[in-house]
Short mmCIF file of N, CA, C and O in Angstrom, two decimals:
data_model
loop_
_atom_site.label_atom_id
_atom_site.label_comp_id
_atom_site.label_asym_id
_atom_site.label_seq_id
_atom_site.Cartn_x
_atom_site.Cartn_y
_atom_site.Cartn_z
N MET A 1 -52.15 -36.53 -0.77
CA MET A 1 -52.78 -35.23 -0.94
C MET A 1 -54.28 -35.44 -0.96
O MET A 1 -54.79 -36.29 -1.68
N THR A 2 -54.98 -34.69 -0.18
CA THR A 2 -56.43 -34.79 -0.14
C THR A 2 -57.04 -33.79 -1.11
O THR A 2 -56.36 -32.87 -1.58
N GLY A 3 -58.31 -33.94 -1.38
CA GLY A 3 -59.00 -33.07 -2.32
C GLY A 3 -58.93 -31.61 -1.93
O GLY A 3 -58.80 -30.73 -2.78
N LYS A 4 -58.98 -31.32 -0.63
CA LYS A 4 -58.94 -29.91 -0.20
C LYS A 4 -57.57 -29.29 -0.40
O LYS A 4 -57.44 -28.09 -0.48
N ASP A 5 -56.51 -30.12 -0.50
CA ASP A 5 -55.16 -29.61 -0.71
C ASP A 5 -54.82 -29.41 -2.18
O ASP A 5 -53.82 -28.81 -2.51
N MET A 6 -55.66 -29.94 -3.05
CA MET A 6 -55.36 -29.90 -4.48
C MET A 6 -55.74 -28.56 -5.09
O MET A 6 -56.74 -27.96 -4.71
N LYS A 7 -54.93 -28.10 -6.02
CA LYS A 7 -55.27 -26.90 -6.76
C LYS A 7 -56.29 -27.29 -7.82
O LYS A 7 -56.21 -28.36 -8.40
N ARG A 8 -57.22 -26.41 -8.07
CA ARG A 8 -58.25 -26.70 -9.05
C ARG A 8 -58.29 -25.59 -10.10
O ARG A 8 -58.05 -24.44 -9.79
N ALA A 9 -58.57 -25.97 -11.33
CA ALA A 9 -58.69 -25.00 -12.42
C ALA A 9 -59.63 -25.57 -13.47
O ALA A 9 -59.70 -26.78 -13.66
N SER A 10 -60.33 -24.70 -14.13
CA SER A 10 -61.21 -25.14 -15.21
C SER A 10 -60.37 -25.44 -16.45
O SER A 10 -59.20 -25.05 -16.54
N LEU A 11 -60.98 -26.11 -17.41
CA LEU A 11 -60.28 -26.40 -18.66
C LEU A 11 -59.87 -25.11 -19.35
O LEU A 11 -58.77 -24.99 -19.88
N THR A 12 -60.74 -24.10 -19.29
CA THR A 12 -60.41 -22.80 -19.88
C THR A 12 -59.20 -22.18 -19.19
O THR A 12 -58.29 -21.68 -19.85
N ASP A 13 -59.18 -22.25 -17.85
CA ASP A 13 -58.03 -21.72 -17.10
C ASP A 13 -56.75 -22.47 -17.48
O ASP A 13 -55.70 -21.85 -17.65
N LEU A 14 -56.84 -23.79 -17.60
CA LEU A 14 -55.66 -24.57 -17.96
C LEU A 14 -55.15 -24.21 -19.35
O LEU A 14 -53.94 -24.11 -19.57
N ARG A 15 -56.07 -23.99 -20.28
CA ARG A 15 -55.65 -23.61 -21.64
C ARG A 15 -54.95 -22.25 -21.63
O ARG A 15 -53.95 -22.06 -22.31
N LYS A 16 -55.48 -21.32 -20.85
CA LYS A 16 -54.85 -20.00 -20.74
C LYS A 16 -53.46 -20.13 -20.13
O LYS A 16 -52.50 -19.48 -20.58
N MET A 17 -53.34 -20.94 -19.09
CA MET A 17 -52.04 -21.15 -18.45
C MET A 17 -51.04 -21.77 -19.44
O MET A 17 -49.88 -21.38 -19.49
N LYS A 18 -51.53 -22.71 -20.24
CA LYS A 18 -50.67 -23.35 -21.24
C LYS A 18 -50.20 -22.32 -22.26
O LYS A 18 -49.02 -22.27 -22.62
N ASP A 19 -51.13 -21.50 -22.74
CA ASP A 19 -50.79 -20.47 -23.73
C ASP A 19 -49.76 -19.48 -23.18
O ASP A 19 -48.90 -18.99 -23.91
N ARG A 20 -49.84 -19.17 -21.88
CA ARG A 20 -48.88 -18.26 -21.25
C ARG A 20 -47.55 -18.94 -20.94
O ARG A 20 -46.58 -18.29 -20.60
N GLY A 21 -47.54 -20.26 -21.03
CA GLY A 21 -46.32 -21.00 -20.70
C GLY A 21 -46.17 -21.26 -19.22
O GLY A 21 -45.07 -21.54 -18.74
N ASP A 22 -47.28 -21.17 -18.48
CA ASP A 22 -47.23 -21.37 -17.03
C ASP A 22 -47.23 -22.83 -16.61
O ASP A 22 -46.95 -23.13 -15.45
N LEU A 23 -47.58 -23.73 -17.51
CA LEU A 23 -47.65 -25.15 -17.14
C LEU A 23 -46.32 -25.82 -17.42
O LEU A 23 -45.72 -25.66 -18.47
N ARG A 24 -45.87 -26.57 -16.44
CA ARG A 24 -44.63 -27.33 -16.56
C ARG A 24 -44.90 -28.75 -16.10
O ARG A 24 -45.79 -28.96 -15.27
N PRO A 25 -44.12 -29.69 -16.57
CA PRO A 25 -44.30 -31.06 -16.07
C PRO A 25 -44.13 -31.08 -14.55
O PRO A 25 -43.22 -30.45 -14.01
N ALA A 26 -45.01 -31.81 -13.86
CA ALA A 26 -44.95 -31.88 -12.40
C ALA A 26 -43.78 -32.73 -11.93
O ALA A 26 -43.22 -32.50 -10.88
N ILE A 27 -43.41 -33.72 -12.72
CA ILE A 27 -42.35 -34.64 -12.32
C ILE A 27 -41.26 -34.61 -13.37
O ILE A 27 -41.51 -34.72 -14.56
N ARG A 28 -40.06 -34.45 -12.91
CA ARG A 28 -38.92 -34.51 -13.83
C ARG A 28 -38.22 -35.83 -13.60
O ARG A 28 -37.52 -36.00 -12.61
N ALA A 29 -38.47 -36.77 -14.48
CA ALA A 29 -37.92 -38.11 -14.31
C ALA A 29 -36.42 -38.12 -14.61
O ALA A 29 -35.96 -37.44 -15.52
N GLU A 30 -35.72 -38.87 -13.81
CA GLU A 30 -34.29 -39.06 -14.05
C GLU A 30 -34.14 -40.03 -15.21
O GLU A 30 -34.93 -40.95 -15.36
N PRO A 31 -33.12 -39.86 -16.03
CA PRO A 31 -32.92 -40.83 -17.10
C PRO A 31 -32.60 -42.21 -16.51
O PRO A 31 -32.00 -42.31 -15.44
N ALA A 32 -33.04 -43.24 -17.19
CA ALA A 32 -32.80 -44.60 -16.72
C ALA A 32 -31.30 -44.88 -16.72
O ALA A 32 -30.58 -44.43 -17.63
N PRO A 33 -30.81 -45.57 -15.70
CA PRO A 33 -29.38 -45.88 -15.67
C PRO A 33 -29.01 -46.84 -16.80
O PRO A 33 -29.84 -47.61 -17.27
N GLU A 34 -27.78 -46.75 -17.24
CA GLU A 34 -27.30 -47.66 -18.27
C GLU A 34 -27.23 -49.07 -17.69
O GLU A 34 -26.80 -49.28 -16.57
N LEU A 35 -27.67 -50.04 -18.48
CA LEU A 35 -27.60 -51.43 -18.05
C LEU A 35 -26.21 -51.97 -18.34
O LEU A 35 -25.60 -51.62 -19.35
N PRO A 36 -25.71 -52.84 -17.47
CA PRO A 36 -24.38 -53.38 -17.72
C PRO A 36 -24.35 -54.25 -18.98
O PRO A 36 -25.38 -54.80 -19.39
N GLU A 37 -23.19 -54.35 -19.56
CA GLU A 37 -22.99 -55.19 -20.75
C GLU A 37 -23.45 -56.61 -20.43
O GLU A 37 -23.15 -57.15 -19.37
N GLY A 38 -24.22 -57.21 -21.32
CA GLY A 38 -24.67 -58.59 -21.15
C GLY A 38 -25.87 -58.75 -20.23
O GLY A 38 -26.24 -59.87 -19.88
N PHE A 39 -26.50 -57.63 -19.84
CA PHE A 39 -27.63 -57.69 -18.91
C PHE A 39 -28.72 -58.64 -19.40
O PHE A 39 -29.31 -59.38 -18.63
N TRP A 40 -29.01 -58.62 -20.69
CA TRP A 40 -30.10 -59.42 -21.24
C TRP A 40 -29.64 -60.79 -21.75
O TRP A 40 -30.46 -61.56 -22.25
N ASP A 41 -28.36 -61.12 -21.64
CA ASP A 41 -27.85 -62.36 -22.21
C ASP A 41 -28.55 -63.62 -21.69
O ASP A 41 -28.77 -64.57 -22.43
N ASP A 42 -28.89 -63.65 -20.41
CA ASP A 42 -29.50 -64.84 -19.81
C ASP A 42 -31.03 -64.73 -19.72
O ASP A 42 -31.67 -65.59 -19.12
N ALA A 43 -31.59 -63.68 -20.29
CA ALA A 43 -33.04 -63.49 -20.20
C ALA A 43 -33.78 -64.57 -20.97
O ALA A 43 -33.33 -65.03 -22.01
N GLU A 44 -34.90 -65.00 -20.40
CA GLU A 44 -35.73 -66.00 -21.06
C GLU A 44 -37.10 -65.39 -21.31
O GLU A 44 -37.67 -64.73 -20.43
N LEU A 45 -37.62 -65.63 -22.50
CA LEU A 45 -38.96 -65.17 -22.83
C LEU A 45 -39.97 -66.07 -22.15
O LEU A 45 -39.92 -67.29 -22.30
N VAL A 46 -40.86 -65.50 -21.37
CA VAL A 46 -41.92 -66.26 -20.72
C VAL A 46 -43.20 -65.95 -21.46
O VAL A 46 -43.62 -64.80 -21.55
N ASN A 47 -43.79 -66.98 -22.02
CA ASN A 47 -44.99 -66.78 -22.82
C ASN A 47 -46.09 -67.68 -22.29
O ASN A 47 -46.03 -68.89 -22.42
N HIS A 48 -47.08 -67.07 -21.65
CA HIS A 48 -48.23 -67.83 -21.20
C HIS A 48 -49.24 -67.85 -22.34
O HIS A 48 -49.86 -66.83 -22.63
N THR A 49 -49.35 -68.98 -22.97
CA THR A 49 -50.27 -69.09 -24.11
C THR A 49 -51.65 -69.54 -23.67
O THR A 49 -52.45 -69.93 -24.49
N VAL A 50 -51.90 -69.49 -22.37
CA VAL A 50 -53.19 -69.87 -21.84
C VAL A 50 -54.21 -68.82 -22.26
O VAL A 50 -53.96 -67.62 -22.14
N THR A 51 -55.34 -69.27 -22.74
CA THR A 51 -56.40 -68.34 -23.13
C THR A 51 -57.03 -67.77 -21.87
O THR A 51 -57.34 -68.49 -20.93
N LYS A 52 -57.22 -66.48 -21.86
CA LYS A 52 -57.88 -65.84 -20.72
C LYS A 52 -59.38 -65.84 -20.96
O LYS A 52 -59.85 -65.64 -22.07
N GLU A 53 -60.10 -66.05 -19.89
CA GLU A 53 -61.56 -66.12 -19.95
C GLU A 53 -62.16 -64.90 -19.27
O GLU A 53 -61.78 -64.58 -18.14
N PRO A 54 -63.06 -64.21 -19.94
CA PRO A 54 -63.74 -63.09 -19.27
C PRO A 54 -64.72 -63.64 -18.23
O PRO A 54 -65.47 -64.57 -18.51
N ILE A 55 -64.65 -63.10 -17.02
CA ILE A 55 -65.54 -63.54 -15.95
C ILE A 55 -66.02 -62.32 -15.16
O ILE A 55 -65.49 -61.23 -15.29
N SER A 56 -67.00 -62.57 -14.34
CA SER A 56 -67.42 -61.56 -13.36
C SER A 56 -66.97 -62.11 -12.01
O SER A 56 -67.28 -63.23 -11.65
N LEU A 57 -66.20 -61.32 -11.28
CA LEU A 57 -65.61 -61.77 -10.03
C LEU A 57 -65.89 -60.73 -8.95
O LEU A 57 -65.61 -59.55 -9.13
N ARG A 58 -66.41 -61.20 -7.85
CA ARG A 58 -66.66 -60.29 -6.71
C ARG A 58 -65.51 -60.43 -5.73
O ARG A 58 -65.22 -61.53 -5.27
N VAL A 59 -64.85 -59.33 -5.45
CA VAL A 59 -63.76 -59.33 -4.47
C VAL A 59 -64.05 -58.25 -3.44
O VAL A 59 -64.79 -57.30 -3.69
N ASP A 60 -63.42 -58.39 -2.28
CA ASP A 60 -63.58 -57.38 -1.24
C ASP A 60 -63.06 -56.04 -1.75
O ASP A 60 -62.05 -55.98 -2.46
N SER A 61 -63.75 -54.97 -1.39
CA SER A 61 -63.39 -53.65 -1.91
C SER A 61 -61.97 -53.24 -1.53
O SER A 61 -61.27 -52.61 -2.32
N ASP A 62 -61.51 -53.62 -0.34
CA ASP A 62 -60.16 -53.23 0.05
C ASP A 62 -59.10 -53.97 -0.78
O ASP A 62 -58.04 -53.42 -1.06
N ILE A 63 -59.41 -55.18 -1.20
CA ILE A 63 -58.49 -55.94 -2.06
C ILE A 63 -58.36 -55.24 -3.41
O ILE A 63 -57.26 -55.01 -3.91
N LEU A 64 -59.50 -54.89 -3.99
CA LEU A 64 -59.49 -54.21 -5.28
C LEU A 64 -58.76 -52.88 -5.19
O LEU A 64 -57.92 -52.55 -6.04
N GLU A 65 -59.03 -52.11 -4.14
CA GLU A 65 -58.37 -50.81 -3.98
C GLU A 65 -56.86 -50.97 -3.81
O GLU A 65 -56.09 -50.15 -4.31
N PHE A 66 -56.42 -52.02 -3.12
CA PHE A 66 -55.00 -52.27 -2.96
C PHE A 66 -54.32 -52.43 -4.31
O PHE A 66 -53.30 -51.82 -4.59
N PHE A 67 -54.90 -53.25 -5.17
CA PHE A 67 -54.31 -53.48 -6.50
C PHE A 67 -54.42 -52.24 -7.38
O PHE A 67 -53.49 -51.90 -8.10
N LYS A 68 -55.55 -51.55 -7.33
CA LYS A 68 -55.72 -50.34 -8.13
C LYS A 68 -54.73 -49.25 -7.71
O LYS A 68 -54.25 -48.49 -8.55
N ALA A 69 -54.43 -49.18 -6.43
CA ALA A 69 -53.52 -48.16 -5.92
C ALA A 69 -52.11 -48.31 -6.48
O ALA A 69 -51.33 -47.37 -6.47
N GLN A 70 -51.79 -49.49 -6.98
CA GLN A 70 -50.47 -49.74 -7.54
C GLN A 70 -50.38 -49.28 -9.00
O GLN A 70 -49.32 -49.36 -9.60
N GLY A 71 -51.48 -48.79 -9.54
CA GLY A 71 -51.45 -48.22 -10.88
C GLY A 71 -52.02 -49.12 -11.95
O GLY A 71 -52.62 -50.16 -11.68
N LYS A 72 -51.80 -48.69 -13.17
CA LYS A 72 -52.33 -49.38 -14.34
C LYS A 72 -51.87 -50.84 -14.35
O LYS A 72 -50.74 -51.14 -13.98
N GLY A 73 -52.75 -51.72 -14.76
CA GLY A 73 -52.41 -53.14 -14.84
C GLY A 73 -52.84 -53.92 -13.61
O GLY A 73 -52.34 -55.02 -13.37
N HIS A 74 -53.77 -53.38 -12.84
CA HIS A 74 -54.17 -54.06 -11.60
C HIS A 74 -54.78 -55.43 -11.86
O HIS A 74 -54.56 -56.36 -11.09
N LEU A 75 -55.51 -55.60 -12.93
CA LEU A 75 -56.10 -56.90 -13.22
C LEU A 75 -55.03 -57.92 -13.62
O LEU A 75 -55.10 -59.09 -13.24
N THR A 76 -54.01 -57.47 -14.33
CA THR A 76 -52.90 -58.34 -14.69
C THR A 76 -52.16 -58.79 -13.44
O THR A 76 -51.79 -59.96 -13.31
N ARG A 77 -51.95 -57.87 -12.48
CA ARG A 77 -51.29 -58.24 -11.24
C ARG A 77 -52.14 -59.22 -10.42
O ARG A 77 -51.62 -60.16 -9.82
N MET A 78 -53.45 -59.00 -10.41
CA MET A 78 -54.32 -59.92 -9.68
C MET A 78 -54.24 -61.31 -10.31
O MET A 78 -54.18 -62.32 -9.60
N ASN A 79 -54.19 -61.38 -11.63
CA ASN A 79 -54.05 -62.66 -12.33
C ASN A 79 -52.72 -63.32 -11.96
O ASN A 79 -52.65 -64.53 -11.74
N ALA A 80 -51.65 -62.52 -11.87
CA ALA A 80 -50.33 -63.05 -11.53
C ALA A 80 -50.33 -63.64 -10.12
O ALA A 80 -49.71 -64.68 -9.87
N VAL A 81 -51.02 -62.98 -9.18
CA VAL A 81 -51.11 -63.50 -7.82
C VAL A 81 -51.86 -64.83 -7.81
O VAL A 81 -51.44 -65.80 -7.17
N LEU A 82 -52.95 -64.90 -8.56
CA LEU A 82 -53.70 -66.15 -8.64
C LEU A 82 -52.87 -67.25 -9.29
O LEU A 82 -52.88 -68.40 -8.84
N ARG A 83 -52.12 -66.90 -10.33
CA ARG A 83 -51.26 -67.89 -10.99
C ARG A 83 -50.21 -68.42 -10.03
O ARG A 83 -49.94 -69.61 -9.96
N SER A 84 -49.61 -67.53 -9.25
CA SER A 84 -48.60 -67.92 -8.27
C SER A 84 -49.20 -68.90 -7.26
O SER A 84 -48.58 -69.90 -6.90
N TYR A 85 -50.40 -68.62 -6.80
CA TYR A 85 -51.08 -69.49 -5.84
C TYR A 85 -51.31 -70.87 -6.46
O TYR A 85 -51.02 -71.90 -5.84
N VAL A 86 -51.82 -70.88 -7.68
CA VAL A 86 -52.10 -72.15 -8.36
C VAL A 86 -50.81 -72.95 -8.54
O VAL A 86 -50.77 -74.15 -8.24
N GLU A 87 -49.74 -72.31 -9.00
CA GLU A 87 -48.49 -73.02 -9.23
C GLU A 87 -47.90 -73.55 -7.92
O GLU A 87 -47.35 -74.64 -7.88
N ALA A 88 -48.05 -72.81 -6.84
CA ALA A 88 -47.55 -73.26 -5.54
C ALA A 88 -48.31 -74.47 -5.03
O ALA A 88 -47.76 -75.33 -4.36
N HIS A 89 -49.60 -74.54 -5.35
CA HIS A 89 -50.43 -75.62 -4.84
C HIS A 89 -50.52 -76.81 -5.80
O HIS A 89 -50.90 -77.89 -5.37
N ARG A 90 -50.20 -76.61 -7.07
CA ARG A 90 -50.22 -77.73 -8.01
C ARG A 90 -49.27 -78.83 -7.60
O ARG A 90 -49.57 -80.00 -7.73
N SER A 91 -48.10 -78.45 -7.12
CA SER A 91 -47.09 -79.44 -6.74
C SER A 91 -47.53 -80.22 -5.49
O SER A 91 -47.05 -81.32 -5.27
N LYS A 92 -48.42 -79.67 -4.70
CA LYS A 92 -48.89 -80.33 -3.48
C LYS A 92 -50.11 -81.20 -3.72
O LYS A 92 -50.44 -82.05 -2.90
N THR A 93 -50.82 -80.95 -4.82
CA THR A 93 -52.07 -81.64 -5.10
C THR A 93 -51.80 -82.85 -5.99
O THR A 93 -51.27 -82.69 -7.09
N PRO A 94 -52.19 -84.07 -5.55
CA PRO A 94 -52.01 -85.23 -6.43
C PRO A 94 -52.94 -85.12 -7.63
O PRO A 94 -54.07 -84.66 -7.52
N ARG A 95 -52.44 -85.56 -8.76
CA ARG A 95 -53.25 -85.46 -9.98
C ARG A 95 -53.91 -86.77 -10.31
O ARG A 95 -53.63 -87.81 -10.03
#
């Protein structure tokens, strides 16, 4: 949806609509399916106790937008991709 296709309303208009009962949730989520018995029996807790370091990192804008477009937690996902790369290459690199 582009900006020109979006409906717009002021905060005052939204409050009036709410008071009239005109606002409804936009998405009606389906209830989560029941998990089969024993679903979590083989689950293992993965705990990365590595300390995270705050850094300044310059990345290509399209890369950042790709991760941001997937929603909240984009920095965590970027870290996971980097971790995957490191783990894949650790086994190839002599120590």
